[in-house]
PDB file of C-alpha atoms and ligand atoms in Angstrom:
ATOM      1  CA  UNK A   1     -22.889   5.581   5.211  1.00 72.00           C
ATOM      2  CA  UNK A   2     -21.407   9.673   4.875  1.00 74.00           C
ATOM      3  CA  UNK A   3     -22.960  11.222   2.212  1.00 82.00           C
ATOM      4  CA  UNK A   4     -21.303  11.727  -0.611  1.00 89.00           C
ATOM      5  CA  UNK A   5     -20.887  15.469  -2.811  1.00 93.00           C
ATOM      6  CA  UNK A   6     -22.922  15.634  -6.371  1.00 94.00           C
ATOM      7  CA  UNK A   7     -19.559  16.092  -7.264  1.00 95.00           C
ATOM      8  CA  UNK A   8     -18.307  12.585  -6.436  1.00 96.00           C
ATOM      9  CA  UNK A   9     -21.487  11.375  -7.050  1.00 94.00           C
ATOM     10  CA  UNK A  10     -21.100  12.177 -10.871  1.00 96.00           C
ATOM     11  CA  UNK A  11     -17.893  10.780 -11.049  1.00 97.00           C
ATOM     12  CA  UNK A  12     -18.432   7.233  -8.953  1.00 97.00           C
ATOM     13  CA  UNK A  13     -21.374   6.967 -11.409  1.00 96.00           C
ATOM     14  CA  UNK A  14     -18.487   7.793 -14.301  1.00 97.00           C
ATOM     15  CA  UNK A  15     -15.935   5.099 -12.893  1.00 98.00           C
ATOM     16  CA  UNK A  16     -18.862   2.388 -12.222  1.00 97.00           C
ATOM     17  CA  UNK A  17     -19.771   2.186 -15.764  1.00 96.00           C
ATOM     18  CA  UNK A  18     -15.791   2.159 -16.379  1.00 97.00           C
ATOM     19  CA  UNK A  19     -15.671  -0.971 -14.095  1.00 97.00           C
ATOM     20  CA  UNK A  20     -17.910  -2.884 -15.443  1.00 95.00           C
ATOM     21  CA  UNK A  21     -16.834  -2.642 -18.739  1.00 95.00           C
ATOM     22  CA  UNK A  22     -13.210  -2.753 -18.170  1.00 97.00           C
ATOM     23  CA  UNK A  23     -11.591  -6.002 -19.120  1.00 95.00           C
ATOM     24  CA  UNK A  24      -9.041  -6.035 -16.957  1.00 97.00           C
ATOM     25  CA  UNK A  25      -8.735  -3.539 -13.687  1.00 98.00           C
ATOM     26  CA  UNK A  26      -5.784  -3.272 -10.975  1.00 98.00           C
ATOM     27  CA  UNK A  27      -5.623  -1.058  -7.753  1.00 98.00           C
ATOM     28  CA  UNK A  28      -2.846   0.793  -6.378  1.00 98.00           C
ATOM     29  CA  UNK A  29      -2.902   1.339  -3.064  1.00 98.00           C
ATOM     30  CA  UNK A  30      -0.599   3.491  -0.533  1.00 97.00           C
ATOM     31  CA  UNK A  31      -0.179   4.394   3.455  1.00 96.00           C
ATOM     32  CA  UNK A  32      -3.667   6.323   2.788  1.00 97.00           C
ATOM     33  CA  UNK A  33      -5.439   3.258   2.468  1.00 98.00           C
ATOM     34  CA  UNK A  34      -4.453   2.758   5.987  1.00 98.00           C
ATOM     35  CA  UNK A  35      -4.892   5.626   7.539  1.00 96.00           C
ATOM     36  CA  UNK A  36      -8.579   5.034   8.357  1.00 97.00           C
ATOM     37  CA  UNK A  37      -7.469   2.153  10.436  1.00 97.00           C
ATOM     38  CA  UNK A  38      -5.821   3.692  12.464  1.00 94.00           C
ATOM     39  CA  UNK A  39      -1.523   3.454  10.650  1.00 94.00           C
ATOM     40  CA  UNK A  40      -0.957   6.812   9.997  1.00 91.00           C
ATOM     41  CA  UNK A  41       1.076   8.009   6.619  1.00 89.00           C
ATOM     42  CA  UNK A  42       4.076  10.087   6.273  1.00 81.00           C
ATOM     43  CA  UNK A  43       1.810  13.172   7.298  1.00 76.00           C
ATOM     44  CA  UNK A  44      -0.161  11.833   9.472  1.00 72.00           C
ATOM     45  CA  UNK A  45      -0.297  14.183  12.731  1.00 76.00           C
ATOM     46  CA  UNK A  46       1.318  12.387  16.221  1.00 73.00           C
ATOM     47  CA  UNK A  47       1.735   9.004  13.744  1.00 77.00           C
ATOM     48  CA  UNK A  48       5.037   7.272  13.864  1.00 82.00           C
ATOM     49  CA  UNK A  49       6.254   9.179  10.513  1.00 82.00           C
ATOM     50  CA  UNK A  50       6.080  12.326  12.924  1.00 87.00           C
ATOM     51  CA  UNK A  51       8.668  10.867  15.334  1.00 89.00           C
ATOM     52  CA  UNK A  52      10.768   9.353  13.770  1.00 92.00           C
ATOM     53  CA  UNK A  53      11.902  10.683  10.350  1.00 91.00           C
ATOM     54  CA  UNK A  54      11.934   8.087   7.559  1.00 88.00           C
ATOM     55  CA  UNK A  55      15.022   9.696   5.789  1.00 88.00           C
ATOM     56  CA  UNK A  56      16.763   8.984   9.324  1.00 92.00           C
ATOM     57  CA  UNK A  57      14.669   5.419  10.216  1.00 94.00           C
ATOM     58  CA  UNK A  58      14.205   4.055   7.704  1.00 93.00           C
ATOM     59  CA  UNK A  59      17.032   3.973   4.798  1.00 96.00           C
ATOM     60  CA  UNK A  60      18.984   0.726   4.745  1.00 97.00           C
ATOM     61  CA  UNK A  61      22.156   2.468   5.029  1.00 96.00           C
ATOM     62  CA  UNK A  62      20.230   3.450   8.646  1.00 97.00           C
ATOM     63  CA  UNK A  63      20.202  -0.203   9.448  1.00 97.00           C
ATOM     64  CA  UNK A  64      23.586  -0.977   8.600  1.00 97.00           C
ATOM     65  CA  UNK A  65      25.126   1.492  10.699  1.00 97.00           C
ATOM     66  CA  UNK A  66      23.129   1.506  13.677  1.00 97.00           C
ATOM     67  CA  UNK A  67      20.314  -1.695  13.673  1.00 98.00           C
ATOM     68  CA  UNK A  68      19.270  -1.206  17.382  1.00 97.00           C
ATOM     69  CA  UNK A  69      18.307   2.465  16.611  1.00 97.00           C
ATOM     70  CA  UNK A  70      15.759   1.347  13.725  1.00 97.00           C
ATOM     71  CA  UNK A  71      14.631  -1.316  15.682  1.00 97.00           C
ATOM     72  CA  UNK A  72      13.206   1.109  18.235  1.00 96.00           C
ATOM     73  CA  UNK A  73      11.082   2.662  15.114  1.00 95.00           C
ATOM     74  CA  UNK A  74      10.616  -0.980  13.440  1.00 97.00           C
ATOM     75  CA  UNK A  75       9.136  -2.500  17.339  1.00 96.00           C
ATOM     76  CA  UNK A  76       6.615   0.846  16.775  1.00 94.00           C
ATOM     77  CA  UNK A  77       5.540  -0.139  13.277  1.00 94.00           C
ATOM     78  CA  UNK A  78       5.133  -3.777  14.514  1.00 96.00           C
ATOM     79  CA  UNK A  79       2.821  -2.640  16.777  1.00 95.00           C
ATOM     80  CA  UNK A  80       0.520  -0.041  15.245  1.00 94.00           C
ATOM     81  CA  UNK A  81      -0.104  -3.165  12.126  1.00 96.00           C
ATOM     82  CA  UNK A  82      -0.958  -5.665  14.809  1.00 96.00           C
ATOM     83  CA  UNK A  83      -2.958  -3.295  16.425  1.00 96.00           C
ATOM     84  CA  UNK A  84      -4.914  -2.340  13.053  1.00 97.00           C
ATOM     85  CA  UNK A  85      -7.975  -3.683  11.656  1.00 98.00           C
ATOM     86  CA  UNK A  86      -9.101  -3.837   7.865  1.00 98.00           C
ATOM     87  CA  UNK A  87     -11.622  -0.513   6.991  1.00 98.00           C
ATOM     88  CA  UNK A  88     -14.681  -0.227   5.094  1.00 98.00           C
ATOM     89  CA  UNK A  89     -12.068   0.374   1.804  1.00 98.00           C
ATOM     90  CA  UNK A  90      -9.689  -2.547   2.037  1.00 98.00           C
ATOM     91  CA  UNK A  91     -13.376  -4.681   2.318  1.00 98.00           C
ATOM     92  CA  UNK A  92     -14.905  -2.916  -0.775  1.00 98.00           C
ATOM     93  CA  UNK A  93     -11.476  -3.753  -2.791  1.00 98.00           C
ATOM     94  CA  UNK A  94     -11.727  -7.683  -1.550  1.00 98.00           C
ATOM     95  CA  UNK A  95     -15.976  -7.659  -2.970  1.00 98.00           C
ATOM     96  CA  UNK A  96     -14.497  -5.736  -5.872  1.00 98.00           C
ATOM     97  CA  UNK A  97     -11.835  -9.035  -6.445  1.00 98.00           C
ATOM     98  CA  UNK A  98     -14.647 -10.923  -5.634  1.00 97.00           C
ATOM     99  CA  UNK A  99     -17.191  -9.794  -7.778  1.00 96.00           C
ATOM    100  CA  UNK A 100     -14.328 -10.361 -10.628  1.00 96.00           C
ATOM    101  CA  UNK A 101     -14.558  -6.715 -11.069  1.00 97.00           C
ATOM    102  CA  UNK A 102     -10.710  -6.332  -9.790  1.00 98.00           C
ATOM    103  CA  UNK A 103      -7.515  -8.433 -11.403  1.00 98.00           C
ATOM    104  CA  UNK A 104      -5.568  -7.293  -8.308  1.00 98.00           C
ATOM    105  CA  UNK A 105      -3.745  -4.796  -5.322  1.00 98.00           C
ATOM    106  CA  UNK A 106      -0.444  -3.416  -5.844  1.00 98.00           C
ATOM    107  CA  UNK A 107       0.253  -2.328  -2.133  1.00 98.00           C
ATOM    108  CA  UNK A 108       2.777  -0.674  -1.360  1.00 98.00           C
ATOM    109  CA  UNK A 109       1.660  -0.892   2.172  1.00 98.00           C
ATOM    110  CA  UNK A 110       3.823  -3.185   4.845  1.00 97.00           C
ATOM    111  CA  UNK A 111       0.603  -4.053   7.158  1.00 97.00           C
ATOM    112  CA  UNK A 112      -0.829  -7.314   5.262  1.00 98.00           C
ATOM    113  CA  UNK A 113      -4.577  -5.517   5.591  1.00 98.00           C
ATOM    114  CA  UNK A 114      -6.064  -5.921   2.150  1.00 98.00           C
ATOM    115  CA  UNK A 115      -5.436  -9.673   2.591  1.00 98.00           C
ATOM    116  CA  UNK A 116      -6.909  -9.816   6.094  1.00 98.00           C
ATOM    117  CA  UNK A 117      -9.750  -7.958   4.440  1.00 98.00           C
ATOM    118  CA  UNK A 118      -9.581 -10.824   1.990  1.00 98.00           C
ATOM    119  CA  UNK A 119      -8.182  -9.764  -1.398  1.00 98.00           C
ATOM    120  CA  UNK A 120      -6.471 -12.431  -2.822  1.00 98.00           C
ATOM    121  CA  UNK A 121      -4.030 -11.369  -5.567  1.00 98.00           C
ATOM    122  CA  UNK A 122      -2.192  -8.631  -3.895  1.00 98.00           C
ATOM    123  CA  UNK A 123       1.196  -7.736  -4.433  1.00 98.00           C
ATOM    124  CA  UNK A 124       3.727  -6.843  -1.659  1.00 98.00           C
ATOM    125  CA  UNK A 125       5.654  -4.080  -3.460  1.00 98.00           C
ATOM    126  CA  UNK A 126       7.442  -3.039  -0.201  1.00 98.00           C
ATOM    127  CA  UNK A 127       7.592  -6.432   1.573  1.00 97.00           C
ATOM    128  CA  UNK A 128       5.734  -7.175   4.497  1.00 97.00           C
ATOM    129  CA  UNK A 129       5.817  -6.864   8.730  1.00 95.00           C
ATOM    130  CA  UNK A 130       4.936 -10.961   8.916  1.00 94.00           C
ATOM    131  CA  UNK A 131       8.515 -11.931   8.802  1.00 96.00           C
ATOM    132  CA  UNK A 132      12.527 -11.331   9.466  1.00 98.00           C
ATOM    133  CA  UNK A 133      14.965 -12.097   7.872  1.00 98.00           C
ATOM    134  CA  UNK A 134      18.685 -12.166   7.554  1.00 98.00           C
ATOM    135  CA  UNK A 135      20.335  -9.592   4.640  1.00 97.00           C
ATOM    136  CA  UNK A 136      24.036 -12.135   5.281  1.00 98.00           C
ATOM    137  CA  UNK A 137      22.993 -15.522   5.100  1.00 98.00           C
ATOM    138  CA  UNK A 138      19.464 -14.632   4.127  1.00 97.00           C
ATOM    139  CA  UNK A 139      17.483 -16.817   6.586  1.00 98.00           C
ATOM    140  CA  UNK A 140      13.978 -15.954   7.245  1.00 97.00           C
ATOM    141  CA  UNK A 141      12.344 -15.954  10.737  1.00 98.00           C
ATOM    142  CA  UNK A 142       8.234 -16.183  11.183  1.00 97.00           C
ATOM    143  CA  UNK A 143       8.828 -14.894  14.990  1.00 97.00           C
ATOM    144  CA  UNK A 144       8.557 -11.377  13.992  1.00 97.00           C
ATOM    145  CA  UNK A 145       8.082 -10.713  18.396  1.00 97.00           C
ATOM    146  CA  UNK A 146      12.090 -11.516  18.278  1.00 97.00           C
ATOM    147  CA  UNK A 147      12.882  -8.372  18.889  1.00 96.00           C
ATOM    148  CA  UNK A 148      11.529  -8.171  22.129  1.00 96.00           C
ATOM    149  CA  UNK A 149      13.747 -10.373  24.011  1.00 96.00           C
ATOM    150  CA  UNK A 150      16.921  -9.198  22.287  1.00 96.00           C
ATOM    151  CA  UNK A 151      17.143  -5.742  20.270  1.00 96.00           C
ATOM    152  CA  UNK A 152      18.219  -6.167  17.516  1.00 97.00           C
ATOM    153  CA  UNK A 153      17.225  -9.476  17.449  1.00 98.00           C
ATOM    154  CA  UNK A 154      20.037 -11.550  15.966  1.00 98.00           C
ATOM    155  CA  UNK A 155      20.170 -14.343  13.028  1.00 98.00           C
ATOM    156  CA  UNK A 156      21.959 -17.801  14.115  1.00 98.00           C
ATOM    157  CA  UNK A 157      24.804 -16.901  12.117  1.00 98.00           C
ATOM    158  CA  UNK A 158      25.335 -13.380  14.139  1.00 98.00           C
ATOM    159  CA  UNK A 159      23.654 -10.945  12.225  1.00 98.00           C
ATOM    160  CA  UNK A 160      21.103  -8.205  13.002  1.00 98.00           C
ATOM    161  CA  UNK A 161      17.535  -9.434  11.476  1.00 98.00           C
ATOM    162  CA  UNK A 162      14.889  -6.822   9.807  1.00 98.00           C
ATOM    163  CA  UNK A 163      11.139  -7.354   8.598  1.00 97.00           C
ATOM    164  CA  UNK A 164      11.042  -7.876   4.759  1.00 97.00           C
ATOM    165  CA  UNK A 165      10.161  -4.741   4.400  1.00 97.00           C
ATOM    166  CA  UNK A 166      11.693  -3.208   1.629  1.00 97.00           C
ATOM    167  CA  UNK A 167      13.851  -0.077   3.337  1.00 96.00           C
ATOM    168  CA  UNK A 168      14.241   2.641   1.708  1.00 94.00           C
ATOM    169  CA  UNK A 169      17.181   3.157  -0.539  1.00 94.00           C
ATOM    170  CA  UNK A 170      16.970  -0.892  -1.300  1.00 96.00           C
ATOM    171  CA  UNK A 171      15.467  -2.908  -4.167  1.00 96.00           C
ATOM    172  CA  UNK A 172      12.164  -3.814  -4.793  1.00 97.00           C
ATOM    173  CA  UNK A 173      12.095  -7.467  -4.613  1.00 96.00           C
ATOM    174  CA  UNK A 174      12.787  -9.143  -8.884  1.00 97.00           C
ATOM    175  CA  UNK A 175       9.729 -10.990  -8.908  1.00 97.00           C
ATOM    176  CA  UNK A 176       7.318  -8.260  -7.036  1.00 98.00           C
ATOM    177  CA  UNK A 177       8.686  -5.752  -9.436  1.00 98.00           C
ATOM    178  CA  UNK A 178       8.442  -8.198 -12.382  1.00 98.00           C
ATOM    179  CA  UNK A 179       4.880  -9.118 -11.362  1.00 98.00           C
ATOM    180  CA  UNK A 180       3.576  -5.566 -10.631  1.00 98.00           C
ATOM    181  CA  UNK A 181       4.819  -4.431 -13.874  1.00 98.00           C
ATOM    182  CA  UNK A 182       3.049  -6.845 -15.786  1.00 98.00           C
ATOM    183  CA  UNK A 183      -0.294  -6.511 -14.238  1.00 98.00           C
ATOM    184  CA  UNK A 184      -0.100  -2.410 -14.688  1.00 98.00           C
ATOM    185  CA  UNK A 185       1.106  -2.358 -17.746  1.00 98.00           C
ATOM    186  CA  UNK A 186      -2.107  -5.201 -19.012  1.00 97.00           C
ATOM    187  CA  UNK A 187      -4.807  -3.513 -17.163  1.00 98.00           C
ATOM    188  CA  UNK A 188      -7.038  -1.246 -18.703  1.00 98.00           C
ATOM    189  CA  UNK A 189      -8.214   0.649 -15.690  1.00 98.00           C
ATOM    190  CA  UNK A 190      -6.173   1.412 -12.931  1.00 98.00           C
ATOM    191  CA  UNK A 191      -7.185   2.699  -9.262  1.00 98.00           C
ATOM    192  CA  UNK A 192      -4.475   4.835  -7.790  1.00 98.00           C
ATOM    193  CA  UNK A 193      -5.857   4.789  -4.105  1.00 98.00           C
ATOM    194  CA  UNK A 194      -4.358   6.545  -1.078  1.00 98.00           C
ATOM    195  CA  UNK A 195      -0.751   7.551  -2.181  1.00 96.00           C
ATOM    196  CA  UNK A 196       0.748  10.557  -2.811  1.00 94.00           C
ATOM    197  CA  UNK A 197       2.667   8.901  -5.923  1.00 93.00           C
ATOM    198  CA  UNK A 198       6.012  10.258  -5.407  1.00 92.00           C
ATOM    199  CA  UNK A 199       7.655   7.484  -3.424  1.00 91.00           C
ATOM    200  CA  UNK A 200      10.195   5.317  -7.137  1.00 93.00           C
ATOM    201  CA  UNK A 201      10.210   3.318  -8.429  1.00 96.00           C
ATOM    202  CA  UNK A 202       6.425   2.684  -7.397  1.00 97.00           C
ATOM    203  CA  UNK A 203       5.001   5.742  -8.612  1.00 97.00           C
ATOM    204  CA  UNK A 204       5.560   4.773 -12.492  1.00 98.00           C
ATOM    205  CA  UNK A 205       3.025   1.922 -12.660  1.00 98.00           C
ATOM    206  CA  UNK A 206       0.743   4.302 -13.222  1.00 98.00           C
ATOM    207  CA  UNK A 207       2.391   5.818 -15.887  1.00 98.00           C
ATOM    208  CA  UNK A 208       2.908   1.755 -17.500  1.00 98.00           C
ATOM    209  CA  UNK A 209      -1.014   1.622 -17.576  1.00 98.00           C
ATOM    210  CA  UNK A 210      -1.366   4.701 -18.915  1.00 97.00           C
ATOM    211  CA  UNK A 211       1.955   4.420 -21.899  1.00 97.00           C
ATOM    212  CA  UNK A 212      -0.531   1.697 -22.767  1.00 95.00           C
ATOM    213  CA  UNK A 213      -3.780   3.750 -23.425  1.00 96.00           C
ATOM    214  CA  UNK A 214      -5.227   2.929 -20.224  1.00 98.00           C
ATOM    215  CA  UNK A 215      -7.288   5.062 -17.480  1.00 98.00           C
ATOM    216  CA  UNK A 216      -6.024   6.308 -14.182  1.00 98.00           C
ATOM    217  CA  UNK A 217      -8.340   6.848 -11.114  1.00 98.00           C
ATOM    218  CA  UNK A 218      -7.072   8.672  -8.635  1.00 98.00           C
ATOM    219  CA  UNK A 219      -9.133   8.522  -4.600  1.00 98.00           C
ATOM    220  CA  UNK A 220      -7.210  10.689  -2.478  1.00 98.00           C
ATOM    221  CA  UNK A 221      -8.245  12.985   0.116  1.00 97.00           C
ATOM    222  CA  UNK A 222      -6.430  15.546  -1.574  1.00 96.00           C
ATOM    223  CA  UNK A 223      -4.384  16.511  -5.221  1.00 96.00           C
ATOM    224  CA  UNK A 224      -1.263  14.336  -5.522  1.00 96.00           C
ATOM    225  CA  UNK A 225       1.613  13.854  -8.545  1.00 94.00           C
ATOM    226  CA  UNK A 226      -0.330  12.023 -10.526  1.00 97.00           C
ATOM    227  CA  UNK A 227      -3.770  14.353 -10.114  1.00 97.00           C
ATOM    228  CA  UNK A 228      -2.510  16.597 -13.461  1.00 97.00           C
ATOM    229  CA  UNK A 229      -2.379  12.727 -15.223  1.00 97.00           C
ATOM    230  CA  UNK A 230      -5.259  11.278 -13.918  1.00 98.00           C
ATOM    231  CA  UNK A 231      -8.414  10.398 -15.937  1.00 98.00           C
ATOM    232  CA  UNK A 232     -10.604  11.110 -13.041  1.00 98.00           C
ATOM    233  CA  UNK A 233      -9.427  12.487  -9.425  1.00 98.00           C
ATOM    234  CA  UNK A 234     -11.689  11.630  -6.574  1.00 98.00           C
ATOM    235  CA  UNK A 235     -11.347  13.646  -3.402  1.00 97.00           C
ATOM    236  CA  UNK A 236     -12.768  11.553  -0.257  1.00 97.00           C
ATOM    237  CA  UNK A 237     -11.257   9.225   1.973  1.00 98.00           C
ATOM    238  CA  UNK A 238     -11.368   5.775   0.741  1.00 98.00           C
ATOM    239  CA  UNK A 239     -13.014   4.401   3.835  1.00 98.00           C
ATOM    240  CA  UNK A 240     -16.007   5.992   2.042  1.00 97.00           C
ATOM    241  CA  UNK A 241     -15.730   6.471  -1.258  1.00 98.00           C
ATOM    242  CA  UNK A 242     -15.190   2.675  -2.421  1.00 98.00           C
ATOM    243  CA  UNK A 243     -17.916   1.698  -0.518  1.00 98.00           C
ATOM    244  CA  UNK A 244     -19.524   3.811  -2.218  1.00 97.00           C
ATOM    245  CA  UNK A 245     -18.507   2.773  -5.131  1.00 98.00           C
ATOM    246  CA  UNK A 246     -19.326  -0.691  -4.578  1.00 97.00           C
ATOM    247  CA  UNK A 247     -23.038   0.155  -3.447  1.00 96.00           C
ATOM    248  CA  UNK A 248     -23.467   1.952  -7.037  1.00 96.00           C
ATOM    249  CA  UNK A 249     -21.818  -1.228  -8.859  1.00 95.00           C
ATOM    250  CA  UNK A 250     -23.868  -4.030  -7.096  1.00 94.00           C
ATOM    251  CA  UNK A 251     -26.991  -1.949  -7.511  1.00 92.00           C
ATOM    252  CA  UNK A 252     -26.358  -2.348 -11.428  1.00 85.00           C
ATOM    253  CA  UNK A 253     -25.162  -6.249 -11.465  1.00 76.00           C
ATOM    254  CA  UNK A 254     -29.009  -7.159  -9.384  1.00 61.00           C
ATOM    255  CA  UNK A 255     -30.486  -4.920 -12.281  1.00 50.00           C
TER     256      UNK A 255
HETATM  257  P1  NAD B   1       2.743   9.030   1.442  1.00 66.14           P
HETATM  258  O1  NAD B   1       2.233   9.046   3.003  1.00 66.14           O
HETATM  259  O2  NAD B   1       3.031   9.691   1.115  1.00 66.14           O
HETATM  260  O3  NAD B   1       1.171   9.303   1.266  1.00 66.14           O
HETATM  261  C1  NAD B   1      -0.103   9.240   1.595  1.00 66.14           C
HETATM  262  C2  NAD B   1      -1.529   9.339   1.131  1.00 66.14           C
HETATM  263  O4  NAD B   1      -2.903   9.011   1.434  1.00 66.14           O
HETATM  264  C3  NAD B   1      -1.514  11.142   0.410  1.00 66.14           C
HETATM  265  O5  NAD B   1      -1.227  11.638  -0.557  1.00 66.14           O
HETATM  266  C4  NAD B   1      -2.862  11.643   1.441  1.00 66.14           C
HETATM  267  O6  NAD B   1      -3.376  12.720   1.189  1.00 66.14           O
HETATM  268  C5  NAD B   1      -3.398  10.305   0.951  1.00 66.14           C
HETATM  269  N1  NAD B   1      -4.642  10.198   2.049  1.00 66.14           N
HETATM  270  C6  NAD B   1      -4.505   9.722   3.247  1.00 66.14           C
HETATM  271  N2  NAD B   1      -5.152   9.552   3.941  1.00 66.14           N
HETATM  272  C7  NAD B   1      -6.455   8.857   3.195  1.00 66.14           C
HETATM  273  C8  NAD B   1      -7.571   8.120   2.939  1.00 66.14           C
HETATM  274  N3  NAD B   1      -8.270   8.344   4.305  1.00 66.14           N
HETATM  275  N4  NAD B   1      -8.249   7.996   1.909  1.00 66.14           N
HETATM  276  C9  NAD B   1      -7.283   8.203   0.386  1.00 66.14           C
HETATM  277  N5  NAD B   1      -6.001   8.949   0.951  1.00 66.14           N
HETATM  278  C10 NAD B   1      -5.808   9.254   2.059  1.00 66.14           C
HETATM  279  O7  NAD B   1       1.882   7.819   1.491  1.00 66.14           O
HETATM  280  P2  NAD B   1       2.941   6.121   0.424  1.00 66.14           P
HETATM  281  O8  NAD B   1       2.385   7.256  -1.085  1.00 66.14           O
HETATM  282  O9  NAD B   1       2.092   4.656   0.576  1.00 66.14           O
HETATM  283  O10 NAD B   1       4.160   6.517   0.532  1.00 66.14           O
HETATM  284  C11 NAD B   1       5.150   6.698   1.581  1.00 66.14           C
HETATM  285  C12 NAD B   1       5.867   4.916   1.319  1.00 66.14           C
HETATM  286  O11 NAD B   1       5.930   4.338   3.667  1.00 66.14           O
HETATM  287  C13 NAD B   1       4.982   3.808   1.304  1.00 66.14           C
HETATM  288  O12 NAD B   1       6.070   3.183   1.026  1.00 66.14           O
HETATM  289  C14 NAD B   1       4.107   3.571   2.079  1.00 66.14           C
HETATM  290  O13 NAD B   1       3.409   1.550   2.098  1.00 66.14           O
HETATM  291  C15 NAD B   1       5.351   3.335   3.340  1.00 66.14           C
HETATM  292  N6  NAD B   1       4.336   3.362   4.149  1.00 66.14           N
HETATM  293  C16 NAD B   1       3.394   2.079   4.862  1.00 66.14           C
HETATM  294  C17 NAD B   1       2.491   2.200   5.525  1.00 66.14           C
HETATM  295  C18 NAD B   1       1.152   1.295   5.585  1.00 66.14           C
HETATM  296  O14 NAD B   1       1.823   0.347   5.341  1.00 66.14           O
HETATM  297  N7  NAD B   1       0.421   1.398   6.679  1.00 66.14           N
HETATM  298  C19 NAD B   1       2.225   3.584   6.594  1.00 66.14           C
HETATM  299  C20 NAD B   1       2.709   4.578   6.041  1.00 66.14           C
HETATM  300  C21 NAD B   1       4.036   4.462   5.211  1.00 66.14           C
HETATM  301 ZN1   ZN B   2      22.156 -14.845   9.203  1.00 66.14          ZN
END
């Protein structure tokens, strides 16, 4: 495990205390939580998003206007996600849940890596890449590889299919929005991990925790829009910080 700075050691020690005492802890994750799994975030050099401008390729309007063009990006996204494995950060979060220290994870990621790491209570705020859906007749398809035979893949009704992800300028599905809001408002502690905290409405969730006197802990490689409002900001890679946190907690629980 890479060595922690003295500053991070102190902050993790404090966080371990808060977590052990908390009566309800949630996590919210963003693209940064999966960077160490090989899925680039919006700024990753040479990654998907440096070749496909999200404004041009990831909005619902772009899909409606030219589904074939948007499927070039979607196909690469599916291939990237399928090639990735959970990293030590995902695994540490799953272990915290199984130890009863974490109620659930609200994730903005569409990669399914939290579930693959063993997390059970995962709210996929922006959907997932595991199925395709039709916006016209609402039929769903489990074979996400239909695009290999025909692009865009078509529904039996003739309309173009798209993955079950939330594109920019689209509404968050009502059920997950309610569940995420409920968890964020209720928890005493929220770990905000690897998100630039600017994509709304997800970026509002930590403020629901704060509005109910909950504490916000940020884990990110750098400062974000949330840093000034966080109670503790821990700067580092989630694949290093989260296993280090788990280790401290385990050493205390064992005593
Ligand atoms: P973002 O790309 O805007 O921000 C990522 C954040 O993660 C940045 O603040 C960066 O400093 C931080 N980061 C990078 N590497 C990190 C690491 N190893 N450990 C900790 N932090 C790290 O991502 P966002 O805020 O999630 O918003 C982008 C939108 O696009 C979201 O909907 C997001 O889920 C989606 N997206 C998803 C994936 C995925 O499913 N894996 C990948 C790219 C984008
Ligand atoms: Zn259809």
